[in-house]
Coordinates of C-alpha atoms in Angstrom, one line a residue:
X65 CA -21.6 -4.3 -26.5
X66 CA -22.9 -7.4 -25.1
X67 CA -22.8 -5.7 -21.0
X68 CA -24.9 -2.8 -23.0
X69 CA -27.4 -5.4 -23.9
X70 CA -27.7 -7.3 -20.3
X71 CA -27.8 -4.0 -18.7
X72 CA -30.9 -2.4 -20.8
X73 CA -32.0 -5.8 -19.7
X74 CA -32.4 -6.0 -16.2
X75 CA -33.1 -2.4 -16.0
X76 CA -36.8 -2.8 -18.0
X77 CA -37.5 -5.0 -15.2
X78 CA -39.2 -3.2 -12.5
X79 CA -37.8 -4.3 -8.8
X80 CA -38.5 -1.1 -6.8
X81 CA -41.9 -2.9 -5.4
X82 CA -40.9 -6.6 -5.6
X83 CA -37.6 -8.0 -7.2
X84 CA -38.7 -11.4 -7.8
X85 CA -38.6 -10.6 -12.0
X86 CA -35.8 -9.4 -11.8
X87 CA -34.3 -11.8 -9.5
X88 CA -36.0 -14.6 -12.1
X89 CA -34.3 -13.1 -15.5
X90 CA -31.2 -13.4 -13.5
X91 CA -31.3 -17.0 -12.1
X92 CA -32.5 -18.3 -16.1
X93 CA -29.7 -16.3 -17.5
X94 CA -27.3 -18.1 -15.3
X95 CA -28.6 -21.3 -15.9
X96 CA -28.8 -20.7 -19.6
X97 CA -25.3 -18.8 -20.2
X98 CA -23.1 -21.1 -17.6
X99 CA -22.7 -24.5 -15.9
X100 CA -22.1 -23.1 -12.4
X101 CA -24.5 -24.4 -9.7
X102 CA -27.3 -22.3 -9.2
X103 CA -29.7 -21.0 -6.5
X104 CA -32.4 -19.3 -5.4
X105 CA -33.1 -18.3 -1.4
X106 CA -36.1 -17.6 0.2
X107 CA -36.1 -14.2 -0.2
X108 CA -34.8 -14.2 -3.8
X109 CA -31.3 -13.8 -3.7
X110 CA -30.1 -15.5 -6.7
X111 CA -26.5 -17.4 -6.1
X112 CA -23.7 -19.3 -8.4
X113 CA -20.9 -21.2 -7.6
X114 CA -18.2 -22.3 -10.0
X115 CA -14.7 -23.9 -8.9
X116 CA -11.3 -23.8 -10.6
X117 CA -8.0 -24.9 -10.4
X118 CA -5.8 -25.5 -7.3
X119 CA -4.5 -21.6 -7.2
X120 CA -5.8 -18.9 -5.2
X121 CA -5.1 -16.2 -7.0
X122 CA -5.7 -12.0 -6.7
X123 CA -3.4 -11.7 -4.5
X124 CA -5.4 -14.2 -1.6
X125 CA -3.1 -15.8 1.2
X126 CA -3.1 -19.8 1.6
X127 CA -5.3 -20.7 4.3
X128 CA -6.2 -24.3 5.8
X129 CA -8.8 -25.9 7.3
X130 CA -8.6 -29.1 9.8
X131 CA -10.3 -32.1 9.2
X132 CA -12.3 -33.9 11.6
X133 CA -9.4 -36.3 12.5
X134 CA -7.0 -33.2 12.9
X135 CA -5.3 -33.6 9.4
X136 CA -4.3 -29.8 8.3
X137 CA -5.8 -29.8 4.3
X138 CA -5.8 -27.4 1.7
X139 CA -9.0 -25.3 2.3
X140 CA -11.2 -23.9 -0.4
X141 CA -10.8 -20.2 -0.8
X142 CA -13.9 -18.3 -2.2
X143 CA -13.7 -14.9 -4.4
X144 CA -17.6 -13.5 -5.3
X145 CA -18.4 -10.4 -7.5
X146 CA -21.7 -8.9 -5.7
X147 CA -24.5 -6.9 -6.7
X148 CA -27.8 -6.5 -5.9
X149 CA -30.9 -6.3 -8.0
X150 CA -33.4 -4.3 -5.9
X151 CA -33.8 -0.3 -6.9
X152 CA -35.4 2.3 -5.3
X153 CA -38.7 3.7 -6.3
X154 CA -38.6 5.6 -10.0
X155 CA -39.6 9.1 -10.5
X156 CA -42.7 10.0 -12.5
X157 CA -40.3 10.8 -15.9
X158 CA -38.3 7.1 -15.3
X159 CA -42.5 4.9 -15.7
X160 CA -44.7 5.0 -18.2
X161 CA -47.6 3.0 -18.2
X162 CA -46.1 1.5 -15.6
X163 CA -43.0 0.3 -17.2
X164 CA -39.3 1.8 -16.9
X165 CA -38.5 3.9 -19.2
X166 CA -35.0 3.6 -21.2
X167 CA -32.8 6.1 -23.0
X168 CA -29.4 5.5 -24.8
X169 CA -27.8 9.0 -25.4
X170 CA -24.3 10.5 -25.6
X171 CA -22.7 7.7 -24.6
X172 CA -25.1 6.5 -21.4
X173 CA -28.1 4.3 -20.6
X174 CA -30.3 6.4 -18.7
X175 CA -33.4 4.6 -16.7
X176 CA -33.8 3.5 -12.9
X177 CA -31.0 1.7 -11.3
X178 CA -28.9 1.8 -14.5
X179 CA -26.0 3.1 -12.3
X180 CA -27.4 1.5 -8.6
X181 CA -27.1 -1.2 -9.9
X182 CA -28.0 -3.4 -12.6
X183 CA -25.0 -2.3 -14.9
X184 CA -22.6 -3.5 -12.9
X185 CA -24.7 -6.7 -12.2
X186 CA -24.8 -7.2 -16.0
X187 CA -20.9 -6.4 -15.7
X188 CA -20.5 -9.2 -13.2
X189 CA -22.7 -11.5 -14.7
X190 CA -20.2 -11.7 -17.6
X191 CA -17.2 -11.9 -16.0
X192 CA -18.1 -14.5 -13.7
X193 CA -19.4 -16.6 -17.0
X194 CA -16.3 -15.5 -18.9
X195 CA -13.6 -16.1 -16.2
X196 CA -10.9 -18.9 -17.1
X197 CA -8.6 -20.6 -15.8
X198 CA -5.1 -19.3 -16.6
X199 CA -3.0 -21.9 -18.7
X200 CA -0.3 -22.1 -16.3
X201 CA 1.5 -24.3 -19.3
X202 CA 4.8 -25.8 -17.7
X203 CA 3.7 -25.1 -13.8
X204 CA 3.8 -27.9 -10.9
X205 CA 0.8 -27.3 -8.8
X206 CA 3.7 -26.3 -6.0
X207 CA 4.8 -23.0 -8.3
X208 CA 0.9 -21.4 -8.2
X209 CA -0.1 -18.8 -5.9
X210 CA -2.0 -20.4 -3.2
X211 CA -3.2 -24.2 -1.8
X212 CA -6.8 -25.3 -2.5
X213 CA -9.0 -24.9 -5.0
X214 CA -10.4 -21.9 -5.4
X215 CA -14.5 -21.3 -5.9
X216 CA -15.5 -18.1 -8.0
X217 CA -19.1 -17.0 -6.5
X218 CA -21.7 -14.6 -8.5
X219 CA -23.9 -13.1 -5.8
X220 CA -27.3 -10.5 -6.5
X221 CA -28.8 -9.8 -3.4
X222 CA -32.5 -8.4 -2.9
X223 CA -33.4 -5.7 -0.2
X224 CA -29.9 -3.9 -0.4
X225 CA -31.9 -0.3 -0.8
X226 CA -34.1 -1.1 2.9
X227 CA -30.9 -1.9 5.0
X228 CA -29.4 -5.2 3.6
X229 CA -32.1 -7.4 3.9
X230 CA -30.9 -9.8 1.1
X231 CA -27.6 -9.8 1.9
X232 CA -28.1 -10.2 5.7
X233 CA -30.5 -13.6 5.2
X234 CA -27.6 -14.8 3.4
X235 CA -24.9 -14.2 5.8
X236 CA -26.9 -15.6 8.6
X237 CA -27.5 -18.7 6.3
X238 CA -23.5 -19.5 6.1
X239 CA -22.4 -17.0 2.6
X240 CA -19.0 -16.1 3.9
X241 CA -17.0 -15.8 0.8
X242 CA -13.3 -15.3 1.9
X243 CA -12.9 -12.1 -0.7
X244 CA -15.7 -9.9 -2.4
X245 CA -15.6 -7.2 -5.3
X246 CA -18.7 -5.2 -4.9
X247 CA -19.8 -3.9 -7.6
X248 CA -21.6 -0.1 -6.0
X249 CA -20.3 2.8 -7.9
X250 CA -16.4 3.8 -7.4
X251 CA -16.3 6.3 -10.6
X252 CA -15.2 9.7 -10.3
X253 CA -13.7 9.6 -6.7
X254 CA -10.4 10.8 -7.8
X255 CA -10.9 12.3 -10.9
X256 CA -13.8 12.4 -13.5
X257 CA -14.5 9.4 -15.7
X258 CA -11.7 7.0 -13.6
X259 CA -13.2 3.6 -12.0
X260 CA -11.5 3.3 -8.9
X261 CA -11.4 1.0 -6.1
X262 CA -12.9 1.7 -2.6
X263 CA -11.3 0.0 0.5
X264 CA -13.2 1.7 2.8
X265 CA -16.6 3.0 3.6
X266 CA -18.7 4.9 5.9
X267 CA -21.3 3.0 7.9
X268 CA -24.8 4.6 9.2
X269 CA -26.4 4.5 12.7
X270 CA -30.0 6.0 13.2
X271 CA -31.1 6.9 16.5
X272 CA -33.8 7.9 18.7
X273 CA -33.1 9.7 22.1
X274 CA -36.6 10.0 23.9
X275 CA -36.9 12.4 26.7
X276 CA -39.7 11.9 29.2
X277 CA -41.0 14.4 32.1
X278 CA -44.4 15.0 33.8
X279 CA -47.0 16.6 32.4
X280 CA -48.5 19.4 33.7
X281 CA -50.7 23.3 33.2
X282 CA -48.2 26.0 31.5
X283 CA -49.7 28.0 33.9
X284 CA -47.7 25.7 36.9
X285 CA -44.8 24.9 35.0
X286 CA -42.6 24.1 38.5
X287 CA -45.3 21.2 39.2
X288 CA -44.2 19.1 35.8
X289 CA -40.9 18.4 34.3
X290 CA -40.4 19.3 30.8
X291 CA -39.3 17.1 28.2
X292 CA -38.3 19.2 25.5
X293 CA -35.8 20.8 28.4
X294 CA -34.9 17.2 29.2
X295 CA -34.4 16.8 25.0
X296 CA -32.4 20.2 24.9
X297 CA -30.1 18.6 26.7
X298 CA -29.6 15.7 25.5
X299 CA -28.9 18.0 22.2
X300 CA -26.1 19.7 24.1
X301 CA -24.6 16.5 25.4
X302 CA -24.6 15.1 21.6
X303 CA -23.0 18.3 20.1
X304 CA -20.5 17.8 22.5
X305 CA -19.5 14.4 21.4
X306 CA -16.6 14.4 18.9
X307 CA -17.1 12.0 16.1
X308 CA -14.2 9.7 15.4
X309 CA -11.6 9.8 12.2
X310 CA -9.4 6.9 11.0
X311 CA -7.4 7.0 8.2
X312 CA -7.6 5.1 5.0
X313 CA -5.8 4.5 2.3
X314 CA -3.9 7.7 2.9
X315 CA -6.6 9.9 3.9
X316 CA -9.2 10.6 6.9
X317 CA -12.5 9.6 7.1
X318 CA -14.2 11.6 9.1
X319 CA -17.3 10.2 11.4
X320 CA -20.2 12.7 12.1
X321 CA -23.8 13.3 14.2
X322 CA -26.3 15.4 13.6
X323 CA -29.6 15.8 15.2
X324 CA -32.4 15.3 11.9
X325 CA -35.7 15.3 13.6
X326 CA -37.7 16.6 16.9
X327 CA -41.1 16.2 18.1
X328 CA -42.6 16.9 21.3
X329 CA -45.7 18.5 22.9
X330 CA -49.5 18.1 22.9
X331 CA -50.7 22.2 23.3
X332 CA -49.7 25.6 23.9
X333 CA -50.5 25.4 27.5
X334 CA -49.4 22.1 28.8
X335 CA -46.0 21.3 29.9
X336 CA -44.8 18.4 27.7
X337 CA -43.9 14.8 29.5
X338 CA -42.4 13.6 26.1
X339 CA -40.2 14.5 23.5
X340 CA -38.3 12.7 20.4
X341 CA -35.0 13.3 18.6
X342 CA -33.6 11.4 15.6
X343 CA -29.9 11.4 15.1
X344 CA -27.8 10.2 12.3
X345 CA -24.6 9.1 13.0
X346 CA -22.3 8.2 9.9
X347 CA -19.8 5.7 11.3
X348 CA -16.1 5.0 10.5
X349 CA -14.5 1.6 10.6
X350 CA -13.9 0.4 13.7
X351 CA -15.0 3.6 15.9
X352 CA -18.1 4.6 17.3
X353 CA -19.4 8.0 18.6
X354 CA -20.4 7.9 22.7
X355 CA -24.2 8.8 22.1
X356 CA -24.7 6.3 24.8
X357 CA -23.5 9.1 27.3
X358 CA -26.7 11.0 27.1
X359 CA -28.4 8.2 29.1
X360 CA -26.8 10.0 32.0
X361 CA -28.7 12.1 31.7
X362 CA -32.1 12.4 34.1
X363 CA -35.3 10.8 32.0
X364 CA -33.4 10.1 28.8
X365 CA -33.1 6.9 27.1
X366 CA -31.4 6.2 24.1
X367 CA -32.6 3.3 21.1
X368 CA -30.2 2.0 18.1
X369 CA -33.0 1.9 15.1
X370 CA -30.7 1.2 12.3
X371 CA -27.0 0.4 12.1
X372 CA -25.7 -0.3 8.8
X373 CA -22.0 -1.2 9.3
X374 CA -18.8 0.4 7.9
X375 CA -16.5 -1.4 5.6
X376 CA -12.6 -1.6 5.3
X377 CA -10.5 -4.0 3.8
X378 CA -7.5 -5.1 5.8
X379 CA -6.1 -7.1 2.8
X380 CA -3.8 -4.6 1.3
X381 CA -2.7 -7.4 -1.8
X382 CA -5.9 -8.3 -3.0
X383 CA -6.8 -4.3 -3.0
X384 CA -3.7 -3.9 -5.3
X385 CA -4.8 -7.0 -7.4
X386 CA -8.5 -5.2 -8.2
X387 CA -6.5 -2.0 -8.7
X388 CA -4.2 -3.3 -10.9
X389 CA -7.1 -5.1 -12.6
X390 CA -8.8 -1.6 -13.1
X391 CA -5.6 0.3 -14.0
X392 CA -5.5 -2.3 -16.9
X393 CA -9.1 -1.7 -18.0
X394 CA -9.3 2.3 -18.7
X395 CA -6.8 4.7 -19.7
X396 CA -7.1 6.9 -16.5
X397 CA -4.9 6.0 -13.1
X398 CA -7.4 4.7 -10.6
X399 CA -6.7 5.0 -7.0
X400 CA -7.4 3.1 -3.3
X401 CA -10.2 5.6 -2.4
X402 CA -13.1 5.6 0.7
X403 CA -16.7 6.0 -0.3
X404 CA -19.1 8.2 2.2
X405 CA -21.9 5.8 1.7
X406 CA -22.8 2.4 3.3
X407 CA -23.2 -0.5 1.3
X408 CA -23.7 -4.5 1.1
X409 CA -19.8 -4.6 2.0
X410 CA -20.3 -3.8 5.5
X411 CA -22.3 -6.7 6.4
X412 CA -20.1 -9.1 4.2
X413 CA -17.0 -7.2 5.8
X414 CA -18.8 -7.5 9.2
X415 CA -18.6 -11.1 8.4
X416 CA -15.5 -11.8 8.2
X417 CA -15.1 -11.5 4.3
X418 CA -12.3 -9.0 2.8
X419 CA -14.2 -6.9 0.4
X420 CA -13.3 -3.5 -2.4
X421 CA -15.9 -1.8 -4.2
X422 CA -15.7 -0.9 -7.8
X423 CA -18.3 -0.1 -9.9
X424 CA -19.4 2.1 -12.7
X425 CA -21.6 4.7 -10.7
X426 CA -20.5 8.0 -10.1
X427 CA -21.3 10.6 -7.3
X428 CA -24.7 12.1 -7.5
X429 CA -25.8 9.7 -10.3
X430 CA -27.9 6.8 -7.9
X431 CA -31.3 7.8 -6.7
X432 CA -31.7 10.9 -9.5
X433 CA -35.0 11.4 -12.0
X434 CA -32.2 11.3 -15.0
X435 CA -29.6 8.5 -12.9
X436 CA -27.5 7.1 -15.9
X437 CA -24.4 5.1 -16.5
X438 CA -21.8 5.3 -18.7
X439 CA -21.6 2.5 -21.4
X440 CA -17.9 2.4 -21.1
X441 CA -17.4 2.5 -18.0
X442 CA -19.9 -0.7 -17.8
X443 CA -17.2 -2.2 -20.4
X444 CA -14.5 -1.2 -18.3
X445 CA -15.9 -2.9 -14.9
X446 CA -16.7 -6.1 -16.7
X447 CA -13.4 -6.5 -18.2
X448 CA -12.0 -5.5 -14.7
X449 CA -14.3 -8.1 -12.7
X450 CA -13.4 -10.8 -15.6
X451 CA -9.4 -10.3 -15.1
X452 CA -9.4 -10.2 -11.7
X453 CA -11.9 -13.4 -11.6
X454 CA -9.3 -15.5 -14.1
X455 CA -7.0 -14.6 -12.0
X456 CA -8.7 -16.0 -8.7
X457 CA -9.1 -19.2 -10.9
X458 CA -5.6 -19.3 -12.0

């Protein structure tokens, strides 16, 4: 299978340190295999742009734009397929000699970031070369599904495994696609072996709550105030909070907060004037926990250090079209599910672009010493990214 080929590929390339090989095999293969336009950012996300026909297909809405003299005209409407092509550092079994190390066997590649994520790259590489336009043989422009032409994007983005760095610089440098298929894993949500389609996903905000007292002998302990008292509370007040829930796609997602990490003291006999906490907070769309509240508390402050942003999509016909596109591609029934992980579809969603995951990894398999993707599930997803691209350019 030619999406076996790509996929062993990209995955000899290492990209755990510095993606720019990767990124480079990527960009040539584009240029080589299709006559899209192109491009290369500073950071190394690679970008391509092809345009079709006047539809806007997968189930998009027709939107306008206004021209400078106030004329309402047909606006472009934008689908991309989205990967990334960063992985994160190999165990000791996935290099030798410093080189990745590949196994085909029972039916799976096995090597680092086969499954997160360079399969389903390869997968969407494909499809956005192979996508067509629909015949539409007897149609007036008037009877097609939407106004405008439509623009089929191929997006890999570089940094996706430190907190969306690739992604981000792209965003911030105008990439607002109006709808996105993201290619992270979706595989064995609602039963084993079905590709399905995620809609939602959890987001992920790390915190530090910093307590600060007075120092002071163990021996006097009312002459200081303790930090790690002041801390202790701040504990309480976060156990307190209740983590919100929203529903999805017929079920609950479920926010939460835990306290991960605590330091604080110098000795055994000296009353501490500073102590640290790290919380995780896993964040639900649209809904955020009140960790702010511990701030009322005497001596405590309260720092965001990462926030990586839940998804949803809000565009319940271009969910059905991917589903429909996946139903089509495997003999299991895929389902709208929500994914516990953040991804590159919460910044894009942040954005203002309607994304749904679906991808060939399954639970547990990213980040593993034996991670491994099925080779036809990577079939499946390309042939599911390729219909539901032909029918964007339909």
């Amino acid at each position: 299978m030619e999406v076996v080929d790509l996929t062993r590929e990209l995955v000899s390339i290492p990209s755990h340190e510095d993606e720019t090989a990767a990124g480079d095999y990527i960009e040539a293969w584009l240029r080589r295999e299709t006559d899209a336009d192109v491009a290369r950012d500073e950071v190394g996300n690679v970008i391509a742009r092809r345009s079709g026909g006047v539809g806007a297909g997968a189930g998009a809405d027709s939107r306008t734009d206004s021209s400078p003299g106030g004329e309402t005209t047909p606006a472009e409407r934008s689908l991309a397929l989205v990967g990334h092509h960063d992985v994160v550092e190999p165990a000791d079994a996935q290099l030798e000699d410093g080189e990745y190390v590949l196994e085909e066997r029972d039916g799976r590649l096995y090597g680092r970031g086969a499954a997160d994520m360079k399969g389903a790259v390869a997968a969407a590489m494909l499809a956005f070369r192979d996508a067509t336009s629909g015949s539409n043989e007897g149609e007036e422009d008037g009877d097609r599904g939407g106004d405008g032409a439509a623009e089929l994007v191929f997006a890999s983005f570089v940094g996706e495994e430190v907190g969306g760095v690739g992604a981000r610089h792209a965003i911030d440098r105008g990439f607002a696609p109006d709808y996105a298929v993201v290619g992270e894993g979706s595989t064995g949500y609602s039963g084993p072996g079905v590709t399905d389609v995620a809609v939602a996903h959890k987001g992920r905000r790390g915190s530090t709550i910093t307590a600060r007292g007075t120092a002071a002998h163990a021996s006097e302990v009312g002459a200081g105030e303790n930090a790690i008292y002041r801390a202790t509370d701040a504990v309480d007040r976060v156990r307190d909070l209740e983590p919100p829930s929203v529903e999805v796609a017929g079920e609950a997602i479920e926010g939460s907060l835990a306290v991960t990490e605590i330091e604080g003291g110098s000795a055994m006999n000296v009353v501490p004037d500073r102590c640290e906490l790290t919380v995780d907070e896993r964040t639900v769309p649209g809904e955020r926990a009140a960790l702010e509240r511990v701030e009322d508390l005497a001596g405590v402050e309260w720092t965001v250090d990462q926030d990586l942003p839940p998804m949803r999509c809000n565009d319940e016909a271009f969910a059905t079209a991917v589903l429909e596109a996946a139903d089509a591609a495997q003999p299991g029934s895929p389902e709208l599910i929500a994914k516990p992980h953040a991804t590159d579809a919460g910044w894009l969603a942040a954005a203002g672009t309607e994304c749904v995951i679906c991808g060939a990894a399954e639970p547990g398999e990213a980040h593993t010493e034996d991670e491994s993707v099925s080779l036809e599930v990577l079939e499946r997803c390309r042939e599911t990214y390729r219909t539901v691209a032909a029918s964007w350019l339909s």
